[in-house]
Coordinates of C-alpha atoms in Angstrom, one line a residue:
X95 CA 18.8 -6.8 -7.7
X96 CA 18.1 -3.0 -8.1
X97 CA 18.2 -2.7 -11.9
X98 CA 16.2 -5.9 -12.4
X99 CA 13.5 -4.8 -10.0
X100 CA 13.0 -1.6 -12.0
X101 CA 13.1 -3.5 -15.3
X102 CA 11.0 -6.6 -14.3
X103 CA 8.7 -5.8 -12.1
X104 CA -10.6 9.1 7.0
X105 CA -11.5 12.0 8.0
X106 CA -13.8 12.1 11.0
X107 CA -17.5 12.6 10.2
X108 CA -18.4 16.2 11.0
X109 CA -20.8 16.9 13.8
X110 CA -23.1 18.6 11.3
X111 CA -23.9 15.2 9.8
X112 CA -26.1 14.5 12.8
X113 CA -28.1 17.7 12.3
X114 CA -31.8 17.0 11.8
X115 CA -33.5 17.4 8.5
X116 CA -36.8 18.7 9.8
X117 CA -37.8 22.1 8.5
X118 CA -38.1 25.0 10.9
X119 CA -36.4 25.6 14.2
X120 CA -39.4 24.2 16.2
X121 CA -39.5 20.9 14.3
X122 CA -35.7 20.5 14.6
X123 CA -35.9 21.1 18.4
X124 CA -38.7 18.6 18.9
X125 CA -36.9 15.9 16.9
X126 CA -33.7 16.6 18.7
X127 CA -35.5 16.0 22.0
X128 CA -36.8 12.7 20.7
X129 CA -33.3 11.6 19.8
X130 CA -32.0 12.6 23.2
X131 CA -34.8 10.7 24.9
X132 CA -34.1 7.5 22.9
X133 CA -30.3 7.7 23.0
X134 CA -29.8 5.9 26.3
X135 CA -31.9 2.9 25.2
X136 CA -30.2 2.8 21.8
X137 CA -26.7 3.0 23.1
X138 CA -27.4 0.3 25.6
X139 CA -28.9 -2.1 23.1
X140 CA -26.3 -1.5 20.5
X141 CA -23.6 -2.2 23.0
X142 CA -25.3 -5.4 24.0
X143 CA -25.7 -6.2 20.3
X144 CA -21.9 -5.9 19.7
X145 CA -21.1 -8.0 22.7
X146 CA -23.6 -10.6 21.6
X147 CA -22.1 -10.7 18.1
X148 CA -18.6 -11.2 19.6
X149 CA -19.7 -14.0 21.9
X150 CA -21.6 -16.0 19.3
X151 CA -19.1 -18.5 17.8
X152 CA -21.5 -21.2 16.7
X153 CA -23.6 -21.7 14.8
X154 CA -21.9 -19.4 12.3
X155 CA -23.9 -16.4 11.0
X156 CA -25.6 -17.2 7.7
X157 CA -23.9 -15.6 4.7
X158 CA -26.1 -12.7 3.5
X159 CA -27.4 -12.6 0.0
X160 CA -25.0 -10.6 -2.1
X161 CA -27.8 -8.8 -3.8
X162 CA -28.8 -7.4 -0.4
X163 CA -25.3 -6.1 0.1
X164 CA -24.6 -4.5 -3.2
X165 CA -26.3 -1.2 -2.3
X166 CA -23.6 -0.6 0.3
X167 CA -20.2 -1.4 -1.2
X168 CA -17.9 0.4 1.2
X169 CA -18.0 2.8 4.2
X170 CA -14.6 4.5 4.4
X171 CA -14.1 7.2 7.0
X172 CA -15.8 10.4 6.2
X173 CA -18.4 9.1 3.9
X174 CA -22.1 8.5 4.6
X175 CA -23.2 4.8 4.7
X176 CA -26.7 4.2 3.5
X177 CA -29.5 3.9 6.1
X178 CA -31.5 0.7 6.2
X179 CA -34.2 2.3 4.1
X180 CA -32.0 3.8 1.4
X181 CA -32.6 2.6 -2.2
X182 CA -30.3 2.4 -5.1
X183 CA -26.6 1.7 -5.4
X184 CA -24.2 3.4 -2.9
X185 CA -21.1 4.9 -4.5
X186 CA -18.5 5.6 -1.8
X187 CA -15.6 7.9 -1.7
X188 CA -12.5 5.7 -1.6
X189 CA -10.2 6.4 1.3
X190 CA -6.8 7.4 0.1
X191 CA -3.8 7.1 2.5
X192 CA -1.9 9.7 0.5
X193 CA -4.3 12.3 1.7
X194 CA -4.1 11.4 5.4
X195 CA -2.1 12.9 8.2
X196 CA -0.3 9.5 8.5
X197 CA 1.1 10.1 5.0
X198 CA 2.3 13.5 5.9
X199 CA 4.2 12.1 8.9
X200 CA 5.6 9.3 6.8
X201 CA 7.0 11.6 4.2
X202 CA 8.4 14.0 6.8
X203 CA 10.3 11.1 8.4
X204 CA 11.5 10.0 4.9
X205 CA 12.9 13.4 4.0
X206 CA 14.2 13.8 7.5
X207 CA 16.4 10.7 7.0
X208 CA 17.6 12.0 3.7
X209 CA 18.6 15.3 5.2
X210 CA 20.3 13.6 8.1
X211 CA 22.5 11.8 5.7
X212 CA 23.8 15.1 4.4
X213 CA 25.3 16.1 7.8
X214 CA 29.2 15.8 7.6
X215 CA 29.4 14.3 11.1
X216 CA 27.0 11.5 10.1
X217 CA 28.9 10.8 6.9
X218 CA 32.2 10.5 8.9
X219 CA 30.7 7.8 11.1
X220 CA 31.9 4.3 10.1
X221 CA 28.6 2.8 11.2
X222 CA 26.2 5.4 10.0
X223 CA 25.3 3.6 6.8
X224 CA 23.3 0.9 8.5
X225 CA 20.8 3.1 10.3
X226 CA 20.6 5.3 7.2
X227 CA 19.7 2.3 5.0
X228 CA 17.3 1.0 7.7
X229 CA 15.4 4.2 7.8
X230 CA 15.2 4.7 4.0
X231 CA 14.2 1.1 3.3
X232 CA 11.6 0.9 6.0
X233 CA 10.0 4.2 5.0
X234 CA 10.0 3.1 1.4
X235 CA 8.1 -0.1 2.2
X236 CA 5.8 1.7 4.5
X237 CA 4.9 4.4 2.0
X238 CA 4.5 1.9 -1.0
X239 CA 2.4 -0.5 1.0
X240 CA 0.0 2.1 2.2
X241 CA -0.3 3.9 -1.1
X242 CA -1.3 0.6 -2.7
X243 CA -4.1 -0.2 -0.2
X244 CA -7.0 0.9 -2.4
X245 CA -5.2 0.9 -5.7
X246 CA -7.3 -1.3 -8.0
X247 CA -5.3 -1.0 -11.2
X248 CA -2.5 -3.2 -10.0
X249 CA -0.5 -5.8 -11.8
X250 CA -0.7 -9.0 -9.8
X251 CA 2.1 -11.6 -9.8
X252 CA 0.7 -15.0 -10.4
X253 CA 2.1 -18.4 -9.2
X254 CA 3.6 -19.1 -12.7
X255 CA 5.2 -15.6 -12.8
X256 CA 6.6 -16.2 -9.4
X257 CA 8.2 -19.4 -10.5
X258 CA 9.7 -17.9 -13.6
X259 CA 10.9 -14.6 -11.9
X260 CA 14.4 -16.0 -10.8
X261 CA 15.0 -17.4 -14.3
X262 CA 14.1 -14.1 -16.0
X263 CA 16.2 -12.2 -13.4
X264 CA 19.2 -14.5 -14.0
X265 CA 19.0 -14.0 -17.8
X266 CA 18.8 -10.3 -17.5
X267 CA 21.6 -10.0 -14.9
X268 CA 24.0 -12.3 -16.8
X269 CA 23.2 -10.5 -20.1
X270 CA 24.0 -7.1 -18.5
X271 CA 27.3 -8.6 -17.1
X272 CA 28.3 -9.8 -20.6
X273 CA 27.5 -6.4 -22.1
X274 CA 29.6 -4.6 -19.5
X275 CA 32.5 -7.0 -19.9
X276 CA 32.8 -7.3 -23.6
X277 CA 31.5 -3.8 -24.6
X278 CA 33.1 -1.6 -22.0
X279 CA 33.1 1.4 -24.3
X280 CA 29.4 1.1 -25.1
X281 CA 27.8 4.4 -24.0
X282 CA 24.1 4.0 -23.2
X283 CA 24.1 6.4 -20.3
X284 CA 22.4 9.2 -22.2
X285 CA 19.5 6.9 -23.0
X286 CA 19.4 5.7 -19.4
X287 CA 19.5 9.3 -18.0
X288 CA 16.5 10.2 -20.2
X289 CA 14.6 7.1 -19.0
X290 CA 15.4 7.7 -15.3
X291 CA 14.6 11.4 -15.6
X292 CA 11.1 10.5 -16.9
X293 CA 10.6 7.7 -14.3
X294 CA 11.9 9.9 -11.5
X295 CA 9.7 12.8 -12.4
X296 CA 6.6 10.7 -12.4
X297 CA 7.5 9.1 -9.0
X298 CA 8.3 12.5 -7.5
X299 CA 5.0 14.0 -8.6
X300 CA 3.2 11.0 -7.3
X301 CA 4.8 11.5 -3.9
X302 CA 4.6 15.3 -3.6
X303 CA 1.2 16.0 -5.2
X304 CA -1.3 14.4 -2.7
X305 CA 0.8 15.2 0.3
X306 CA 1.2 18.9 -0.5
X307 CA -2.6 19.0 -1.3
X308 CA -3.3 17.7 2.2
X309 CA -1.1 20.4 3.6
X310 CA -2.7 23.0 1.3
X311 CA -6.2 22.2 2.7
X312 CA -5.1 23.7 6.0
X313 CA -4.6 27.1 4.4
X314 CA -7.8 26.8 2.2
X315 CA -5.9 27.0 -1.1
X316 CA -8.1 27.7 -4.2
X317 CA -8.9 24.8 -6.5
X318 CA -9.6 25.3 -10.2
X319 CA -12.0 22.9 -12.0
X320 CA -11.9 22.2 -15.7
X321 CA -13.5 19.8 -18.1
X322 CA -11.6 16.9 -19.5
X323 CA -11.7 16.1 -23.2
X324 CA -13.8 13.0 -24.0
X325 CA -11.0 11.3 -25.9
X326 CA -9.0 11.0 -22.7
X327 CA -11.4 8.5 -21.2
X328 CA -10.1 8.9 -17.7
X329 CA -11.5 6.6 -15.0
X330 CA -11.4 6.8 -11.2
X331 CA -10.6 3.9 -8.7
X332 CA -14.2 2.6 -9.1
X333 CA -14.0 2.4 -12.9
X334 CA -16.3 5.5 -13.3
X335 CA -15.6 7.9 -16.1
X336 CA -14.2 11.2 -14.9
X337 CA -15.4 14.2 -16.8
X338 CA -13.8 17.0 -14.8
X339 CA -10.4 17.6 -13.3
X340 CA -9.1 20.0 -10.7
X341 CA -5.9 21.9 -10.3
X342 CA -4.5 23.5 -7.1
X343 CA -1.4 25.7 -6.6
X344 CA 0.3 22.9 -4.7
X345 CA -0.1 20.8 -7.9
X346 CA 2.0 23.3 -9.8
X347 CA 4.5 23.4 -6.9
X348 CA 4.7 19.6 -6.9
X349 CA 5.4 19.4 -10.7
X350 CA 8.0 22.2 -10.5
X351 CA 9.8 20.5 -7.6
X352 CA 9.7 17.1 -9.2
X353 CA 11.1 18.2 -12.6
X354 CA 13.8 20.3 -10.9
X355 CA 15.0 17.4 -8.7
X356 CA 14.9 14.9 -11.5
X357 CA 16.9 17.3 -13.8
X358 CA 19.5 17.9 -11.1
X359 CA 19.9 14.2 -10.5
X360 CA 20.4 13.6 -14.3
X361 CA 22.8 16.5 -14.6
X362 CA 24.9 15.1 -11.7
X363 CA 24.9 11.7 -13.5
X364 CA 23.3 10.3 -10.4
X365 CA 26.4 11.1 -8.4
X366 CA 24.7 13.0 -5.7
X367 CA 23.7 10.2 -3.3
X368 CA 20.9 12.1 -1.7
X369 CA 19.1 12.9 -4.9
X370 CA 19.8 9.4 -6.2
X371 CA 18.4 7.8 -3.0
X372 CA 15.3 10.0 -3.0
X373 CA 14.4 9.1 -6.6
X374 CA 15.3 5.4 -6.1
X375 CA 13.1 5.1 -3.0
X376 CA 10.1 6.7 -4.6
X377 CA 10.5 4.5 -7.7
X378 CA 10.5 1.5 -5.4
X379 CA 7.4 2.9 -3.6
X380 CA 5.7 3.2 -7.0
X381 CA 6.6 -0.4 -7.8
X382 CA 5.0 -1.6 -4.5
X383 CA 1.9 0.5 -5.2
X384 CA 1.4 -0.8 -8.7
X385 CA 2.6 -4.4 -8.5
X386 CA 1.3 -6.9 -6.0
X387 CA 1.4 -10.6 -5.0
X388 CA -1.7 -12.6 -5.5
X389 CA -1.4 -14.8 -2.4
X390 CA 1.0 -15.9 0.3
X391 CA 1.6 -19.0 -1.7
X392 CA 2.9 -16.9 -4.6
X393 CA 4.9 -14.9 -2.0
X394 CA 6.7 -18.0 -0.7
X395 CA 7.6 -19.2 -4.2
X396 CA 8.8 -15.8 -5.4
X397 CA 10.9 -14.9 -2.3
X398 CA 12.5 -18.3 -2.0
X399 CA 13.2 -18.4 -5.7
X400 CA 14.8 -15.0 -5.7
X401 CA 16.8 -16.0 -2.5
X402 CA 18.3 -18.8 -4.5
X403 CA 19.0 -16.4 -7.4
X404 CA 20.7 -13.9 -5.1
X405 CA 22.9 -16.5 -3.4
X406 CA 24.0 -18.1 -6.6
X407 CA 25.0 -14.9 -8.4
X408 CA 26.9 -13.6 -5.3
X409 CA 28.5 -16.8 -3.9
X410 CA 28.2 -19.3 -6.8
X411 CA 29.1 -17.2 -9.8
X412 CA 32.8 -16.8 -8.9
X413 CA 33.3 -20.6 -9.2
X414 CA 31.2 -20.9 -12.4
X415 CA 32.0 -17.6 -14.2
X416 CA 35.1 -16.4 -12.5
X417 CA 33.6 -13.2 -11.3
X418 CA 31.1 -12.1 -8.6
X419 CA 28.5 -11.2 -11.3
X420 CA 26.2 -9.4 -8.8
X421 CA 29.0 -7.3 -7.4
X422 CA 30.4 -6.4 -10.8
X423 CA 27.0 -5.2 -12.1
X424 CA 26.1 -3.4 -8.9
X425 CA 29.4 -1.4 -8.6
X426 CA 29.7 -0.6 -12.4
X427 CA 30.2 3.0 -13.3
X428 CA 29.2 2.3 -16.9
X429 CA 25.5 1.9 -16.0
X430 CA 24.4 4.3 -13.3
X431 CA 21.0 5.4 -12.1
X432 CA 18.6 5.3 -9.2
X433 CA 18.8 1.5 -9.0
X434 CA 20.6 1.3 -5.6
X435 CA 20.8 3.2 -2.4
X436 CA 24.1 4.8 -1.7
X437 CA 26.0 6.2 1.4
X438 CA 29.5 7.6 1.4
X439 CA 32.1 5.0 2.4
X440 CA 34.6 6.0 5.1
X441 CA 38.2 6.1 3.7
X442 CA 40.3 3.1 4.7
X443 CA 37.5 0.5 4.4
X444 CA 38.5 -3.0 3.5
X445 CA 36.9 -6.0 1.8
X446 CA 35.3 -6.5 -1.6
X447 CA 34.7 -3.3 -3.6
X448 CA 36.7 -1.3 -1.1
X449 CA 37.6 1.1 -3.8
X450 CA 34.0 1.9 -4.6
X451 CA 33.2 5.2 -2.9
X452 CA 29.8 4.2 -1.5
X453 CA 28.2 1.6 0.7
X454 CA 25.2 0.3 -1.2
X455 CA 21.9 -1.5 -0.9
X456 CA 20.3 -2.9 -4.0
X457 CA 16.8 -1.6 -4.8
X458 CA 15.6 -5.2 -5.2
X459 CA 16.6 -5.8 -1.6
X460 CA 13.9 -3.3 -0.7
X461 CA 11.3 -4.1 -3.2
X462 CA 11.2 -7.9 -3.1
X463 CA 10.6 -8.2 0.7
X464 CA 8.4 -5.1 0.4
X465 CA 6.0 -7.1 -1.8
X466 CA 5.4 -9.5 1.1
X467 CA 4.9 -6.5 3.5
X468 CA 2.3 -5.1 1.0
X469 CA 0.5 -8.4 0.9
X470 CA 0.5 -8.6 4.7
X471 CA -1.0 -5.1 5.0
X472 CA -3.7 -5.9 2.5
X473 CA -4.5 -9.0 4.5
X474 CA -4.8 -6.8 7.6
X475 CA -7.1 -4.4 5.7
X476 CA -9.3 -7.3 4.6
X477 CA -9.7 -8.3 8.3
X478 CA -9.9 -4.9 9.9
X479 CA -13.1 -4.0 11.9
X480 CA -14.2 -0.5 11.0
X481 CA -16.1 0.7 14.1
X482 CA -16.2 4.2 12.8
X483 CA -18.1 3.2 9.7
X484 CA -20.5 1.2 11.8
X485 CA -21.0 4.1 14.1
X486 CA -21.8 6.5 11.2
X487 CA -24.2 3.9 9.7
X488 CA -26.0 3.7 13.1
X489 CA -26.1 7.5 13.4
X490 CA -27.6 7.9 10.0
X491 CA -30.1 5.1 10.5
X492 CA -31.2 6.8 13.7
X493 CA -31.6 10.1 12.0
X494 CA -33.8 8.7 9.2
X495 CA -35.8 6.4 11.5
X496 CA -36.7 9.0 14.1
X497 CA -37.2 11.7 11.5
X498 CA -39.9 9.6 9.8
X499 CA -41.8 9.0 13.1
X500 CA -44.9 10.9 14.2
X501 CA -44.2 13.5 16.9
X502 CA -46.8 12.0 19.1
X503 CA -45.0 8.6 19.3
X504 CA -44.2 7.4 22.8
X505 CA -40.7 7.0 24.2
X506 CA -41.0 3.2 24.0
X507 CA -42.1 3.3 20.3
X508 CA -39.2 5.6 19.5
X509 CA -36.8 3.3 21.3
X510 CA -38.0 0.2 19.5
X511 CA -37.8 1.8 16.1
X512 CA -34.4 3.3 16.8
X513 CA -32.9 0.0 18.1
X514 CA -34.2 -1.9 15.1
X515 CA -32.8 0.7 12.7
X516 CA -29.4 0.8 14.6
X517 CA -29.0 -3.0 14.6
X518 CA -29.9 -3.3 11.0
X519 CA -27.4 -0.6 10.0
X520 CA -24.7 -2.0 12.2
X521 CA -25.2 -5.5 10.8
X522 CA -25.1 -4.3 7.2
X523 CA -21.6 -3.0 7.6
X524 CA -20.5 -6.1 9.6
X525 CA -22.0 -8.3 6.8
X526 CA -20.1 -6.4 4.2
X527 CA -16.8 -7.0 6.1
X528 CA -17.7 -10.7 6.5
X529 CA -18.6 -11.1 2.8
X530 CA -15.3 -9.5 1.8
X531 CA -13.4 -11.9 4.0
X532 CA -15.2 -14.9 2.5
X533 CA -14.3 -13.7 -1.0
X534 CA -10.6 -13.6 -0.1
X535 CA -10.9 -17.2 1.1
X536 CA -12.8 -18.4 -2.0
X537 CA -15.8 -19.2 0.2
X538 CA -18.4 -16.6 -0.8
X539 CA -21.8 -18.1 -1.7
X540 CA -21.8 -15.7 -4.7
X541 CA -18.7 -17.3 -6.2
X542 CA -17.3 -13.8 -6.9
X543 CA -13.9 -12.6 -5.9
X544 CA -14.5 -8.9 -6.7
X545 CA -13.7 -6.4 -4.0
X546 CA -16.9 -5.0 -2.5
X547 CA -15.5 -3.4 0.7
X548 CA -12.5 -1.2 0.6
X549 CA -9.8 -0.4 3.1
X550 CA -10.4 2.4 5.5
X551 CA -8.2 4.2 8.0
X552 CA -9.2 1.5 10.6
X553 CA -6.3 -0.6 9.2
X554 CA -3.8 1.9 10.6
X555 CA -4.6 0.6 14.1
X556 CA -4.9 -3.1 13.2
X557 CA -1.7 -4.0 11.3
X558 CA -1.4 -7.5 12.8
X559 CA 0.8 -8.9 10.1
X560 CA 2.4 -5.9 8.5
X561 CA 4.2 -4.7 11.6
X562 CA 6.0 -8.0 12.3
X563 CA 7.0 -8.4 8.6
X564 CA 8.5 -4.9 8.7
X565 CA 10.3 -5.6 12.0
X566 CA 11.6 -8.9 10.6
X567 CA 12.9 -7.0 7.5
X568 CA 14.8 -4.6 9.6
X569 CA 16.3 -7.5 11.6
X570 CA 17.4 -9.2 8.4
X571 CA 19.1 -6.1 7.2
X572 CA 21.0 -5.8 10.5
X573 CA 22.1 -9.4 10.2
X574 CA 23.2 -8.9 6.6
X575 CA 25.3 -5.9 7.4
X576 CA 26.7 -7.6 10.5
X577 CA 27.9 -10.6 8.5
X578 CA 29.4 -8.2 5.9
X579 CA 31.3 -6.4 8.6
X580 CA 32.7 -9.6 10.0
X581 CA 33.6 -11.3 6.7
X582 CA 34.4 -8.2 4.6
X583 CA 32.5 -9.9 1.8
X584 CA 29.4 -8.7 -0.1
X585 CA 26.3 -10.5 1.1
X586 CA 23.2 -11.6 -0.7
X587 CA 20.8 -9.7 1.5
X588 CA 17.8 -11.8 0.4
X589 CA 19.5 -14.8 2.1
X590 CA 18.6 -13.1 5.4
X591 CA 15.6 -11.0 4.5
X592 CA 13.4 -13.7 2.8
X593 CA 13.5 -16.4 5.6
X594 CA 12.9 -13.8 8.4
X595 CA 10.0 -12.0 6.7
X596 CA 8.3 -15.2 5.6
X597 CA 9.0 -16.7 9.1
X598 CA 7.3 -13.7 10.7
X599 CA 4.1 -14.4 8.8
X600 CA 4.2 -18.1 9.9
X601 CA 4.9 -17.3 13.5
X602 CA 2.1 -14.7 13.8
X603 CA -0.4 -17.0 11.9
X604 CA 0.5 -20.0 14.1
X605 CA 0.1 -18.0 17.3
X606 CA -3.3 -16.7 16.2
X607 CA -4.5 -20.0 14.6
X608 CA -4.6 -18.4 11.2
X609 CA -2.5 -20.7 9.2
X610 CA -5.4 -22.0 7.2
X611 CA -6.7 -18.5 6.5
X612 CA -3.2 -17.3 5.4
X613 CA -2.8 -20.3 3.1
X614 CA -6.2 -19.8 1.5
X615 CA -6.1 -16.0 1.2
X616 CA -6.2 -14.5 -2.3
X617 CA -5.9 -10.7 -2.9
X618 CA -9.2 -9.8 -4.6
X619 CA -8.4 -6.2 -5.4
X620 CA -7.9 -6.6 -9.2
X621 CA -10.0 -4.4 -11.4
X622 CA -13.5 -6.0 -12.0
X623 CA -14.0 -7.9 -15.2
X624 CA -16.1 -6.6 -18.0
X625 CA -19.6 -7.9 -18.5
X626 CA -19.6 -11.5 -19.6
X627 CA -16.0 -12.1 -18.6
X628 CA -16.7 -13.1 -15.1
X629 CA -16.3 -16.9 -15.7
X630 CA -13.2 -16.4 -17.7
X631 CA -11.7 -14.3 -15.0
X632 CA -12.5 -16.8 -12.3
X633 CA -10.9 -19.6 -14.3
X634 CA -7.8 -17.6 -14.8
X635 CA -7.6 -16.7 -11.1
X636 CA -7.9 -20.4 -10.2
X637 CA -5.0 -21.3 -12.5
X638 CA -2.8 -18.4 -11.3
X639 CA -3.1 -18.8 -7.6

């Protein structure tokens, strides 16, 4: 599955934001006193307002007009939501997981697992391969899923593509098997080395760059800005043209480290399992970031189809072809590269491919279930409640409302104005979240499916579906390795991984009464259509779901 997968497939708001805009120390002191006087009433009413919103189940809240929401597209952590009186479009700063502390911890865990595999005592343990693969596979899925949260330029797998994927994979696998069998002296390794060197370099830079930048901020590293040539036509996540770029010392360090590691791996002909695994995992993480499933319906078709594909080419191909086609391709030394995870095999092992020096896990056995985990995380993000964004919206609304009042206003007048502004700002963010949920269900009154509210760091604390899917994946991997240890036969890992991961989604959805929502959910994070293409895009989406 490894080669085929490669081939086919915020920060807290600073306290200074609450500083008052009135000129002069005397005016600032007077306005601050007004805010302090009104704060108890405001906090009490906003608290009651939130409890009242949570209690009201029927009649449902009327869907807000989309035109009223467009001026406040998203409120990620660390950015300023518009106050109720703000005019004009709001252009948020998209939250990027790669620049968060959670990303630093994830990468530290990933590289820690790689280093642990280099310890001779670990390599000499007969059962060390399972926890090693569990660690690398889970961190690869975790990193790829979170990196893709707010990535808009993603290739989405449609229902038709999900149906055809097992057929395309079978043709590719059998073609490669025939090539290896009838042309054993064909040497394409040089071409593959160049290809994997380039692919590995890009993946390594993508992993090192943002993380090292985050670490560099703590030492206040210099950043050099430069103008980009107009012919490059670079766009950001929101489709806006980027005219300037920036470069930091950690960027140069990232590029140097990536090129060095990729070169060493190619020079060793991918024989160093640690370098091979590092590049293979980061390539898989890139796949999960850039490729996504359109819905859970597509996920079920794709995973079950590839389950049948995996089972046939492992268990069925010996009777039909005379060889275990999957095993022959996976253990071939003619075609090597970061397309599988390796761990040194203890001498004296028995079973199929006992003479192969490594235990292995195909990259597809990581990426295919990982696509479902990514979709689960995106579903969690579309349902996450961002209380921080609401709090920032309320704070800014209070600042603007009280700052515009006359100093002679009474405490009661200040309280009424403040409460009205706070409720309006709070509801605006809540309405944005609600509208985005309706769009993923195809129930928006606007008829649009374009993303208007992006993921924030709130999802890190509300991973209702992602965590069970990842746990089910780890359980499936344990079962696959356990069956292999008992039977001494290579196992189609997807036979265990696909049912368990899909089953985890069904169990959680059934327990929460979300089966209808899960079935209707469609990922809406594709790039927006050009002007005049909206109807065409909607028709294509309806066919592909």
